[in-house]
Tab-separated table of C-alpha atoms in Angstrom:
chain	number	residue	atom	x	y	z
G	20	MET	CA	-28.262	28.624	-6.336
G	21	PRO	CA	-27.752	24.738	-5.865
G	22	ASP	CA	-27.628	22.791	-2.705
G	23	ASN	CA	-24.245	22.921	-1.347
G	24	ARG	CA	-24.522	20.642	1.989
G	25	PHE	CA	-21.896	18.687	0.595
G	26	PHE	CA	-19.140	21.256	0.459
G	27	GLU	CA	-20.464	23.334	3.264
G	28	ARG	CA	-20.250	20.676	5.883
G	29	PRO	CA	-19.043	17.511	4.483
G	30	ILE	CA	-18.226	16.287	8.148
G	31	LEU	CA	-20.604	13.294	9.336
G	32	ASN	CA	-18.870	11.129	11.693
G	33	SER	CA	-16.166	10.912	14.308
G	34	PRO	CA	-12.853	9.714	13.023
G	35	TYR	CA	-12.406	7.780	16.173
G	36	GLU	CA	-15.768	5.798	15.944
G	37	TYR	CA	-17.457	3.544	13.513
G	38	PRO	CA	-18.598	5.592	10.263
G	39	VAL	CA	-22.549	5.362	10.462
G	40	ARG	CA	-23.299	8.185	7.555
G	41	TYR	CA	-22.199	8.896	4.319
G	42	TRP	CA	-22.916	11.264	1.545
G	43	GLU	CA	-24.564	9.766	-1.859
G	44	LEU	CA	-22.426	9.806	-4.928
G	45	ASP	CA	-24.181	10.037	-8.559
G	46	ASP	CA	-22.862	7.784	-11.405
G	47	GLN	CA	-20.274	10.638	-12.547
G	48	GLY	CA	-19.045	10.624	-8.479
G	49	GLN	CA	-21.023	13.921	-7.558
G	50	PRO	CA	-22.338	14.324	-4.503
G	51	THR	CA	-26.233	14.399	-4.457
G	52	GLN	CA	-26.745	16.083	-1.375
G	53	GLN	CA	-28.325	12.960	-0.162
G	54	ILE	CA	-27.004	11.395	3.223
G	55	ILE	CA	-27.317	7.864	3.439
G	56	GLU	CA	-27.720	6.369	6.975
G	57	LYS	CA	-25.040	3.728	7.278
G	58	ARG	CA	-21.304	2.994	5.988
G	59	ARG	CA	-19.988	3.773	2.817
G	60	PRO	CA	-19.193	0.165	0.694
G	61	ALA	CA	-16.447	-0.168	-1.125
G	62	GLN	CA	-16.515	-0.318	-4.426
G	63	PHE	CA	-13.869	-0.708	-7.104
G	64	ILE	CA	-12.908	-2.973	-9.578
G	65	THR	CA	-10.379	-5.881	-8.985
G	66	PRO	CA	-8.971	-8.451	-10.758
G	67	ILE	CA	-10.584	-12.023	-9.948
G	68	PRO	CA	-7.646	-14.693	-8.791
G	69	LYS	CA	-8.003	-17.845	-10.730
G	70	PRO	CA	-8.982	-20.623	-8.390
G	71	ARG	CA	-6.416	-23.208	-8.191
G	72	LYS	CA	-9.134	-25.645	-9.171
G	73	ARG	CA	-11.707	-24.521	-12.348
G	74	ALA	CA	-15.188	-25.922	-11.988
G	75	ALA	CA	-16.393	-27.470	-14.824
G	76	GLY	CA	-19.007	-24.644	-15.855
G	77	ALA	CA	-16.829	-21.761	-15.142
G	78	ALA	CA	-16.165	-20.903	-18.827
G	79	ALA	CA	-19.850	-20.310	-19.139
G	80	GLN	CA	-20.010	-17.645	-16.371
G	81	GLN	CA	-17.260	-15.605	-18.262
G	82	LYS	CA	-20.103	-13.286	-20.132
G	83	LEU	CA	-21.744	-12.478	-16.873
G	84	VAL	CA	-18.175	-11.474	-15.174
G	85	PHE	CA	-17.485	-9.429	-18.441
G	86	ASP	CA	-20.716	-7.403	-18.396
G	87	GLU	CA	-20.052	-6.500	-14.358
G	88	GLY	CA	-16.247	-5.605	-14.926
G	89	ALA	CA	-17.321	-2.333	-16.568
G	90	GLY	CA	-16.123	-3.670	-19.965
G	91	VAL	CA	-12.352	-3.961	-18.827
G	92	SER	CA	-12.440	-7.731	-18.751
G	93	SER	CA	-10.966	-10.234	-21.609
G	94	ALA	CA	-10.345	-13.635	-22.171
G	95	THR	CA	-7.157	-13.594	-20.147
G	96	GLN	CA	-8.239	-11.484	-17.094
G	97	GLU	CA	-11.415	-11.348	-15.683
G	98	TYR	CA	-12.461	-8.367	-13.375
G	99	ASP	CA	-15.455	-7.476	-10.953
G	100	PRO	CA	-16.506	-4.487	-9.318
G	101	THR	CA	-17.346	-5.667	-6.039
G	102	PRO	CA	-14.378	-6.678	-4.021
G	103	ILE	CA	-14.433	-8.899	-1.282
G	104	ILE	CA	-13.836	-6.148	1.260
G	105	ASN	CA	-16.984	-5.588	2.263
G	106	GLU	CA	-17.818	-8.824	3.169
G	107	LEU	CA	-14.943	-9.240	5.299
G	108	ARG	CA	-15.253	-5.854	6.721
G	109	ARG	CA	-18.878	-7.210	8.214
G	110	ARG	CA	-17.183	-10.505	9.835
G	111	VAL	CA	-14.683	-7.830	11.672
G	112	ASP	CA	-17.762	-6.060	13.001
G	113	LEU	CA	-19.254	-8.952	14.238
G	114	TRP	CA	-15.975	-10.073	16.050
G	115	ARG	CA	-15.497	-6.441	17.077
G	116	ALA	CA	-18.650	-6.520	18.959
G	117	ILE	CA	-18.011	-9.484	21.517
G	118	GLU	CA	-17.658	-8.166	24.730
G	119	ASN	CA	-15.387	-11.175	26.328
G	120	PRO	CA	-11.690	-10.880	24.951
G	121	ALA	CA	-11.307	-14.552	26.046
G	122	ASN	CA	-14.010	-15.383	22.997
G	123	TRP	CA	-11.750	-13.151	20.675
G	124	GLY	CA	-9.949	-15.870	19.260
G	125	VAL	CA	-6.746	-13.810	19.873
G	126	THR	CA	-3.841	-14.709	21.872
G	127	PRO	CA	-3.774	-12.870	25.538
G	128	GLU	CA	-1.062	-10.493	24.088
G	129	THR	CA	-2.915	-9.793	21.186
G	130	ALA	CA	-6.130	-8.860	23.568
G	131	ARG	CA	-4.223	-6.477	25.617
G	132	LEU	CA	-3.571	-4.414	22.529
G	133	LEU	CA	-6.777	-4.594	21.148
G	134	GLN	CA	-8.232	-3.108	24.046
G	135	HIS	CA	-5.293	-0.754	24.512
G	136	TRP	CA	-5.694	0.863	21.219
G	137	ARG	CA	-9.846	1.027	21.783
G	138	HIS	CA	-10.019	2.180	25.252
G	139	HIS	CA	-6.701	3.846	26.565
G	140	ASP	CA	-6.787	7.274	27.459
G	141	PHE	CA	-4.481	8.853	25.409
G	142	THR	CA	-3.056	12.053	26.258
G	143	ASP	CA	-1.953	13.285	23.077
G	144	VAL	CA	-3.161	11.612	19.667
G	145	ARG	CA	-5.483	9.392	19.986
G	146	PRO	CA	-5.421	6.254	17.255
G	147	PHE	CA	-8.419	6.888	14.525
G	148	PHE	CA	-11.066	4.410	13.856
G	149	ALA	CA	-9.568	3.734	10.191
G	150	GLN	CA	-5.974	2.769	11.714
G	151	ILE	CA	-7.533	0.508	14.439
G	152	GLU	CA	-9.735	-0.997	12.126
G	153	ALA	CA	-6.628	-1.867	9.340
G	154	ALA	CA	-5.019	-3.671	12.635
G	155	GLU	CA	-7.380	-5.543	13.589
G	156	THR	CA	-8.308	-6.777	9.664
G	157	ALA	CA	-4.668	-8.390	9.727
G	158	ILE	CA	-5.232	-9.562	13.145
G	159	TRP	CA	-8.570	-11.102	12.054
G	160	LEU	CA	-6.941	-12.736	9.431
G	161	THR	CA	-4.038	-14.098	11.042
G	162	GLU	CA	-5.111	-15.291	14.426
G	163	VAL	CA	-8.873	-15.743	14.148
G	164	ALA	CA	-9.811	-16.698	10.204
G	165	PRO	CA	-7.893	-20.104	10.056
G	166	GLY	CA	-10.079	-21.496	13.102
G	167	GLU	CA	-13.298	-20.334	12.097
G	168	ARG	CA	-15.322	-21.998	9.015
G	169	GLU	CA	-16.285	-18.588	7.170
G	170	GLY	CA	-12.424	-17.245	8.086
G	171	LYS	CA	-11.363	-20.260	5.581
G	172	ARG	CA	-13.101	-18.379	2.641
G	173	PHE	CA	-11.578	-15.329	3.263
G	174	LEU	CA	-7.631	-16.921	3.528
G	175	GLU	CA	-8.362	-19.357	0.222
G	176	HIS	CA	-9.144	-15.731	-1.492
G	177	LEU	CA	-6.031	-14.444	-0.566
G	178	ALA	CA	-4.177	-17.329	-1.115
G	179	ASN	CA	-5.577	-17.361	-4.834
G	180	ALA	CA	-5.066	-13.932	-5.624
G	181	ASN	CA	-1.398	-14.136	-4.310
G	182	ALA	CA	-1.276	-17.709	-6.164
G	183	ASP	CA	-2.288	-15.673	-9.794
G	184	ALA	CA	-0.211	-12.496	-9.059
G	185	ASN	CA	2.412	-13.076	-6.234
G	186	PRO	CA	3.197	-17.156	-6.352
G	187	GLU	CA	6.298	-16.472	-4.378
G	188	LEU	CA	4.685	-14.866	-1.596
G	189	SER	CA	1.855	-14.213	0.614
G	190	ARG	CA	0.537	-10.436	0.422
G	191	LEU	CA	-2.560	-8.478	2.231
G	192	ALA	CA	-3.255	-4.750	0.910
G	193	LEU	CA	-4.522	-2.692	3.539
G	194	LYS	CA	-5.779	0.379	1.964
G	195	LEU	CA	-5.945	3.995	3.512
G	196	ALA	CA	-6.546	7.324	2.296
G	197	THR	CA	-3.784	9.944	2.183
G	198	GLY	CA	-3.546	11.547	5.457
G	199	ALA	CA	-5.236	8.437	7.501
G	200	GLY	CA	-1.788	7.663	9.167
G	201	LYS	CA	-0.218	4.739	7.852
G	202	THR	CA	3.001	5.124	9.617
G	203	THR	CA	0.956	4.741	12.923
G	204	VAL	CA	-0.750	1.429	11.597
G	205	MET	CA	2.455	-0.213	10.954
G	206	ALA	CA	3.836	1.170	14.283
G	207	MET	CA	0.439	-0.989	15.510
G	208	LEU	CA	1.381	-4.020	13.304
G	209	ILE	CA	5.045	-4.117	14.269
G	210	ALA	CA	4.101	-3.741	17.720
G	211	TRP	CA	1.370	-6.612	17.653
G	212	GLN	CA	3.829	-8.865	15.503
G	213	THR	CA	6.975	-8.132	18.245
G	214	ILE	CA	5.444	-8.810	21.611
G	215	ASN	CA	3.757	-11.830	20.884
G	216	SER	CA	7.215	-13.107	18.962
G	217	VAL	CA	9.308	-11.887	22.163
G	218	ARG	CA	6.328	-13.988	24.173
G	219	ARG	CA	5.853	-16.883	21.999
G	220	PRO	CA	9.075	-17.568	20.590
G	221	GLY	CA	7.902	-21.042	19.169
G	222	SER	CA	4.810	-19.420	16.923
G	223	LYS	CA	4.927	-19.429	13.344
G	224	LYS	CA	2.696	-17.029	13.216
G	225	PHE	CA	4.874	-13.927	15.015
G	226	THR	CA	8.421	-12.691	14.083
G	227	ARG	CA	10.314	-9.527	15.344
G	228	GLY	CA	11.830	-9.011	11.973
G	229	PHE	CA	10.986	-6.524	10.189
G	230	LEU	CA	11.910	-4.805	6.410
G	231	VAL	CA	10.083	-1.564	5.319
G	232	VAL	CA	10.256	-0.594	2.053
G	233	THR	CA	9.728	2.972	0.682
G	234	PRO	CA	9.672	4.462	-2.839
G	235	GLY	CA	11.784	7.556	-1.482
G	236	ILE	CA	14.482	8.779	0.591
G	237	THR	CA	11.672	11.358	2.183
G	238	ILE	CA	9.429	8.551	3.043
G	239	LYS	CA	12.331	6.678	4.428
G	240	ASP	CA	13.270	9.264	7.066
G	241	ARG	CA	9.927	10.060	8.000
G	242	LEU	CA	9.467	6.254	8.860
G	243	ARG	CA	12.069	6.066	11.246
G	244	VAL	CA	9.285	6.764	14.051
G	245	LEU	CA	9.445	2.920	13.638
G	246	GLN	CA	12.691	2.105	15.371
G	247	PRO	CA	12.060	1.479	18.893
G	248	ASN	CA	15.419	3.383	19.906
G	249	ASP	CA	14.368	6.668	18.171
G	250	PRO	CA	13.743	10.051	20.245
G	251	ASP	CA	10.261	9.887	18.860
G	252	SER	CA	9.614	6.330	18.419
G	253	TYR	CA	5.242	6.084	18.395
G	254	TYR	CA	5.418	3.136	20.420
G	255	ALA	CA	6.132	5.300	23.623
G	256	SER	CA	5.374	9.029	22.224
G	257	ARG	CA	1.787	8.103	21.309
G	258	GLU	CA	1.018	5.264	23.619
G	259	LEU	CA	0.680	2.695	21.221
G	260	VAL	CA	1.916	0.032	23.710
G	261	PRO	CA	1.407	-0.151	27.125
G	262	THR	CA	4.293	0.637	29.234
G	263	ASP	CA	4.808	-3.014	30.759
G	264	MET	CA	5.282	-4.350	26.685
G	265	LEU	CA	7.709	-1.579	25.665
G	266	GLU	CA	10.514	-3.359	26.477
G	267	ASP	CA	9.382	-6.314	24.048
G	268	ILE	CA	9.178	-3.558	21.473
G	269	SER	CA	12.904	-3.193	21.863
G	270	ARG	CA	13.629	-6.622	20.385
G	271	ALA	CA	12.110	-5.559	17.231
G	272	LYS	CA	14.908	-5.920	14.516
G	273	ILE	CA	13.427	-3.187	11.605
G	274	VAL	CA	15.179	-1.963	8.710
G	275	ILE	CA	13.863	0.588	6.730
G	276	THR	CA	15.583	1.105	3.268
G	277	ASN	CA	14.306	2.075	-0.607
G	278	TYR	CA	13.665	-0.319	-2.993
G	279	HIS	CA	16.169	0.953	-5.205
G	280	ALA	CA	18.830	-0.633	-2.775
G	281	PHE	CA	17.277	-3.967	-4.118
G	282	LYS	CA	19.695	-3.448	-7.448
G	283	ARG	CA	22.738	-5.641	-6.916
G	284	ARG	CA	25.805	-3.555	-7.302
G	285	GLU	CA	29.052	-4.274	-9.390
G	286	ARG	CA	31.373	-5.227	-7.521
G	287	VAL	CA	34.633	-4.743	-9.625
G	288	GLU	CA	34.562	-1.677	-11.055
G	289	LEU	CA	35.813	-2.308	-14.881
G	290	SER	CA	36.291	-0.090	-17.797
G	291	LYS	CA	34.482	-1.244	-20.610
G	292	GLY	CA	38.026	-1.830	-22.269
G	293	GLY	CA	38.936	-3.668	-19.406
G	294	ARG	CA	35.889	-6.390	-19.413
G	295	LEU	CA	36.346	-6.977	-22.866
G	296	LEU	CA	40.077	-7.678	-22.503
G	297	LEU	CA	39.313	-9.920	-19.443
G	298	GLN	CA	36.744	-11.347	-21.277
G	299	GLY	CA	38.568	-12.482	-24.038
G	300	ARG	CA	37.472	-12.875	-27.769
G	301	VAL	CA	34.789	-16.225	-27.217
G	302	GLY	CA	35.146	-15.777	-23.392
G	303	GLU	CA	31.804	-15.765	-21.687
G	304	GLU	CA	30.305	-12.891	-20.033
G	305	LEU	CA	31.992	-11.058	-16.578
G	306	ASP	CA	29.299	-11.827	-14.045
G	307	THR	CA	30.772	-8.811	-11.781
G	308	LEU	CA	27.189	-8.393	-9.845
G	309	GLU	CA	27.148	-9.101	-6.229
G	310	THR	CA	24.633	-11.996	-5.518
G	311	GLU	CA	21.644	-11.910	-3.849
G	312	GLY	CA	22.998	-13.114	-0.758
G	313	GLN	CA	25.375	-10.117	-0.790
G	314	MET	CA	22.761	-7.763	-1.828
G	315	ILE	CA	20.703	-8.693	1.296
G	316	GLN	CA	23.947	-8.654	3.699
G	317	ARG	CA	24.577	-4.780	2.161
G	318	VAL	CA	20.622	-3.983	2.558
G	319	MET	CA	19.701	-5.929	5.967
G	320	PRO	CA	22.589	-6.984	7.902
G	321	GLU	CA	20.291	-6.469	11.038
G	322	LEU	CA	17.872	-9.390	9.851
G	323	MET	CA	21.004	-11.875	9.390
G	324	GLY	CA	19.971	-14.959	11.351
G	325	LEU	CA	16.310	-14.162	11.648
G	326	LYS	CA	14.070	-16.480	9.736
G	327	ASN	CA	10.272	-15.517	8.239
G	328	ILE	CA	10.788	-11.952	8.516
G	329	VAL	CA	7.374	-9.616	7.293
G	330	VAL	CA	7.745	-7.259	4.933
G	331	LEU	CA	5.533	-3.589	4.996
G	332	ASN	CA	5.400	-1.487	1.788
G	333	ASP	CA	4.713	1.732	2.166
G	334	GLU	CA	3.060	3.136	-0.804
G	335	ALA	CA	2.871	-0.724	-2.098
G	336	HIS	CA	0.869	0.448	-5.528
G	337	HIS	CA	4.792	0.176	-6.903
G	338	CYS	CA	5.050	-3.060	-6.284
G	339	TYR	CA	3.783	-6.244	-8.245
G	340	ARG	CA	4.661	-8.941	-10.258
G	341	GLU	CA	3.773	-7.633	-13.473
G	342	LYS	CA	1.589	-10.065	-16.036
G	343	PRO	CA	2.815	-10.532	-19.609
G	344	ALA	CA	1.088	-8.258	-21.954
G	345	SER	CA	-1.915	-10.215	-23.428
G	346	PRO	CA	-3.219	-9.411	-27.337
G	347	GLU	CA	-5.929	-7.507	-26.359
G	348	GLU	CA	-4.115	-5.075	-24.853
G	349	GLU	CA	-3.707	-1.700	-26.660
G	350	GLU	CA	-0.364	-0.330	-27.594
G	351	LEU	CA	0.607	2.343	-25.718
G	352	LYS	CA	2.777	5.116	-27.474
G	353	GLY	CA	4.600	7.601	-26.943
G	354	GLU	CA	5.055	9.339	-23.304
G	355	GLU	CA	2.407	6.897	-22.061
G	356	ARG	CA	4.686	3.924	-23.491
G	357	LYS	CA	7.460	5.712	-21.672
G	358	GLU	CA	5.452	5.800	-18.245
G	359	ALA	CA	4.297	2.331	-18.392
G	360	GLU	CA	8.061	0.932	-18.893
G	361	ARG	CA	9.535	3.038	-15.766
G	362	ASN	CA	6.508	1.772	-14.180
G	363	ARG	CA	7.739	-1.634	-15.020
G	364	GLU	CA	11.146	-1.111	-14.117
G	365	ALA	CA	10.035	0.075	-10.627
G	366	ALA	CA	8.254	-2.821	-10.280
G	367	ARG	CA	10.122	-5.270	-11.015
G	368	LEU	CA	13.351	-4.023	-8.791
G	369	TRP	CA	10.939	-4.108	-6.054
G	370	ILE	CA	9.207	-7.352	-6.014
G	371	SER	CA	12.386	-8.941	-7.377
G	372	GLY	CA	14.299	-7.299	-4.313
G	373	ILE	CA	11.192	-8.823	-1.961
G	374	GLU	CA	11.416	-12.367	-3.651
G	375	ALA	CA	14.867	-12.186	-3.425
G	376	VAL	CA	14.772	-11.955	0.558
G	377	ASN	CA	12.047	-14.671	0.653
G	378	ARG	CA	14.280	-16.993	-0.677
G	379	LYS	CA	17.310	-16.121	1.567
G	380	LEU	CA	15.451	-15.304	4.855
G	381	GLY	CA	12.034	-16.077	4.498
G	382	VAL	CA	9.083	-14.018	4.287
G	383	THR	CA	5.863	-14.938	6.362
G	384	ARG	CA	3.490	-11.948	5.248
G	385	VAL	CA	3.972	-9.041	3.316
G	386	LEU	CA	1.491	-6.282	4.342
G	387	ASP	CA	1.048	-3.435	1.399
G	388	LEU	CA	0.062	-0.172	2.954
G	389	SER	CA	-1.092	2.175	0.115
G	390	ALA	CA	-3.973	5.270	-0.848
G	391	THR	CA	-3.838	3.728	-4.232
G	392	PRO	CA	-3.139	0.112	-4.408
G	393	PHE	CA	-4.275	0.146	-7.646
G	394	PHE	CA	-2.452	-1.620	-11.061
G	395	LEU	CA	-0.286	1.066	-13.328
G	396	SER	CA	0.008	1.583	-16.569
G	397	GLY	CA	2.520	-1.475	-17.730
G	398	SER	CA	1.325	-3.752	-15.330
G	399	GLY	CA	-0.391	-6.035	-17.506
G	400	TYR	CA	-3.744	-5.645	-15.640
G	401	ALA	CA	-6.306	-3.126	-16.624
G	402	GLU	CA	-5.124	0.597	-15.096
G	403	GLY	CA	-6.259	1.532	-12.247
G	404	THR	CA	-8.178	-1.895	-11.201
G	405	LEU	CA	-7.624	-2.785	-7.304
G	406	PHE	CA	-5.264	-4.982	-6.357
G	407	PRO	CA	-6.797	-8.524	-5.368
G	408	TRP	CA	-5.351	-8.761	-2.351
G	409	THR	CA	-6.493	-5.803	-0.620
G	410	MET	CA	-8.412	-6.803	2.017
G	411	SER	CA	-9.752	-3.401	3.550
G	412	ASP	CA	-10.264	0.188	2.669
G	413	PHE	CA	-10.707	3.566	4.159
G	414	SER	CA	-11.208	5.701	1.351
G	415	LEU	CA	-10.453	9.746	0.636
G	416	MET	CA	-14.457	10.225	0.981
G	417	ASP	CA	-14.255	7.867	4.186
G	418	ALA	CA	-11.584	10.246	5.585
G	419	ILE	CA	-13.184	13.413	4.429
G	420	GLU	CA	-16.494	12.425	6.083
G	421	CYS	CA	-14.741	11.771	9.722
G	422	GLY	CA	-12.646	15.028	9.226
G	423	ILE	CA	-9.231	13.405	8.735
G	424	VAL	CA	-8.557	15.552	5.756
G	425	LYS	CA	-9.924	18.178	4.113
G	426	LEU	CA	-11.825	18.533	0.912
G	427	PRO	CA	-9.764	18.602	-1.563
G	428	ARG	CA	-9.864	21.911	-3.487
G	429	VAL	CA	-10.195	21.217	-7.537
G	430	PRO	CA	-9.892	24.063	-10.353
G	431	VAL	CA	-13.379	24.315	-12.152
G	432	ALA	CA	-13.143	28.157	-13.268
G	433	GLN	CA	-10.661	31.002	-13.404
G	434	ASN	CA	-10.458	34.633	-14.697
G	435	ILE	CA	-7.088	34.500	-16.209
G	436	PRO	CA	-8.227	34.923	-19.984
G	437	GLY	CA	-7.144	32.541	-22.716
G	438	GLY	CA	-7.729	29.045	-23.231
G	439	GLU	CA	-10.934	27.035	-21.775
G	440	MET	CA	-9.608	25.025	-19.224
G	441	PRO	CA	-8.613	26.607	-15.964
G	442	MET	CA	-5.007	26.986	-15.897
G	443	PHE	CA	-4.465	25.437	-12.208
G	444	ARG	CA	-6.570	21.928	-13.610
G	445	ASN	CA	-3.088	21.443	-15.748
G	446	LEU	CA	-0.450	22.867	-13.818
G	447	TRP	CA	2.210	21.046	-15.828
G	448	GLU	CA	1.583	21.938	-19.347
G	449	ASN	CA	1.052	25.451	-17.884
G	450	ILE	CA	4.859	25.609	-16.533
G	451	ARG	CA	6.717	23.209	-18.008
G	452	VAL	CA	8.204	25.711	-20.597
G	453	ASP	CA	9.494	27.823	-17.741
G	454	ILE	CA	11.190	24.665	-15.839
G	455	PRO	CA	15.065	24.536	-16.186
G	456	LYS	CA	15.991	21.562	-18.784
G	457	GLN	CA	17.295	18.331	-17.360
G	458	GLY	CA	20.985	18.471	-16.058
G	459	ARG	CA	23.148	18.810	-13.269
G	460	GLY	CA	25.676	20.413	-14.814
G	461	LYS	CA	23.332	23.779	-15.126
G	462	ALA	CA	22.146	23.462	-11.590
G	463	LYS	CA	24.790	25.410	-9.726
G	464	ASP	CA	23.603	28.759	-11.707
G	465	LEU	CA	20.096	27.939	-10.395
G	466	ASP	CA	18.129	29.887	-7.711
G	467	PRO	CA	15.691	27.631	-5.472
G	468	LEU	CA	13.254	30.299	-4.896
G	469	ALA	CA	13.250	31.561	-8.335
G	470	LEU	CA	9.643	29.793	-9.110
G	471	PRO	CA	8.116	30.301	-12.414
G	472	THR	CA	5.265	33.109	-11.694
G	473	ARG	CA	2.420	30.589	-12.547
G	474	LEU	CA	3.805	28.036	-9.856
G	475	GLN	CA	4.234	30.457	-7.270
G	476	THR	CA	0.587	32.016	-7.928
G	477	ALA	CA	-0.886	28.147	-7.595
G	478	LEU	CA	0.983	27.258	-4.154
G	479	GLN	CA	-0.434	30.243	-2.755
G	480	ALA	CA	-4.217	30.189	-3.858
C-alpha cells in the first residue's frame, strides 16, 4: 500500500505562525510524501509588465523568456514563471523581524495596529498569519517602500504592471486561499487607512472613503460586517482595533456594492417607436443614459465630496481591462467563445466603473483580494496566468498545511456502473438533462427541494 502520509496528516504548521514546512509536490502537482523544512515558495506564470523605457538589448532576451514562460509567451506578450512575490516576501520578513517599532518606518498609528494584530490576547477569533501578512504587504508597500532603495524596485514593478494593464489605476492584488478570511483582511486594511486618515488629515497616503465592489448579492450581504455601525462589525466583535481607536473607525465612509450597479441606467423610459419619433428621420441617436456623475451619485452618494478613495475588489479576478486579441491567439468556438464573451462583458463593466470613479472622485489605490487573481478566458492574456500586480500569496496548499481549510475531496473512482470517468468528477454533465430549462415563467411550478437524485447524492457524499 502506498505511503499516504500527506492525506492522513496534511497539517504541518500553525495557522497563527509563520509557515516553516511544506509537502513537496512533483511536476504533476502530486505529493511526493517528502517534507521540505522551509516555507513553500510562490510559483506562478505571470505576464511580464513592459518597462516604460526598454533597454537596447531587450529584444535579445525574448527567446529566454519564451522558454521560461512554459510555452505561453508570444511576440506580443512575455510571461515569467518566477513572480516578484517571493522577493517581496523575503523583504517583508526582514522588516517584520525588526524589534523596535520606531525603526519600522511607519506612523505610530500603524505601528500600534501591527502590534495589536500580532500580540493582542484575542478573546475569540484571532487573525491568521496569512491575514496579517496580507495587510503587512500593503502597509510595507505604502509606508515603508517609498523611503527605501530596495523598496523602489517593487514600486517600479507595480507601476509598470499597472501602466501596461491598468493605465488609469494603481492596483495591488493580495492572493488568499478560499477560507483564509478575505473579509478580515479588508477590515484590517480599512482600519489602517481610516485611523491614519482621521489622525493625519493632511496625508495623501490615507483615506476614510472606501468603495467595496463584489460580484454578487450574497457576497455583498456577507461584507456588511465591514460597516462600523453594523451589530457584528469586525472592528469591535473581532477586536481588530484597540478600543481607544474605535471612535476613529466610526468616521469611515464605506459603500458596498455589486459591480452590476456601474451599468448606466436609462433616465427616460421610451418605447422603440417613441425613440424613433423623437429622433426624426435624420436626427442623431438620443442619449438618454445617465452620465458617469449621475451613476456615481446613485451608487455611492456617501462618498460624494470625498477625494482619493480606496477601492477594495472582492473576488477581483472578474475585474481587468481586456487586452486586444493578438493574431497568435487561438480562435475560441462554441460554449468557450460564449464564456469568453461573458467574461469580457463583466470585466469591462467592472473596470470601467472603477475608472469612472477615479475620474470623478479620485482613487489612490485599488486593493484586489482573490483566491484566484488569474486572467480569464477572453482577457487577451493567457488564461490562468497571474495578475502581474499580485504582490502576496497564501495558496490553497498553504491553507491546507496550516489547517485553515480541509483537504479537498476530488472523486477519482466510483462503484456506479457505466462510464470510465467518476460521475461526481464532472457532475454538471451528468445532471444537466434533469435540470429545469431556462425561463422564469416556469418557476412557479417548481419545488426548490426536488433536486435531481444524482445531485442529492453528491451533496450528501
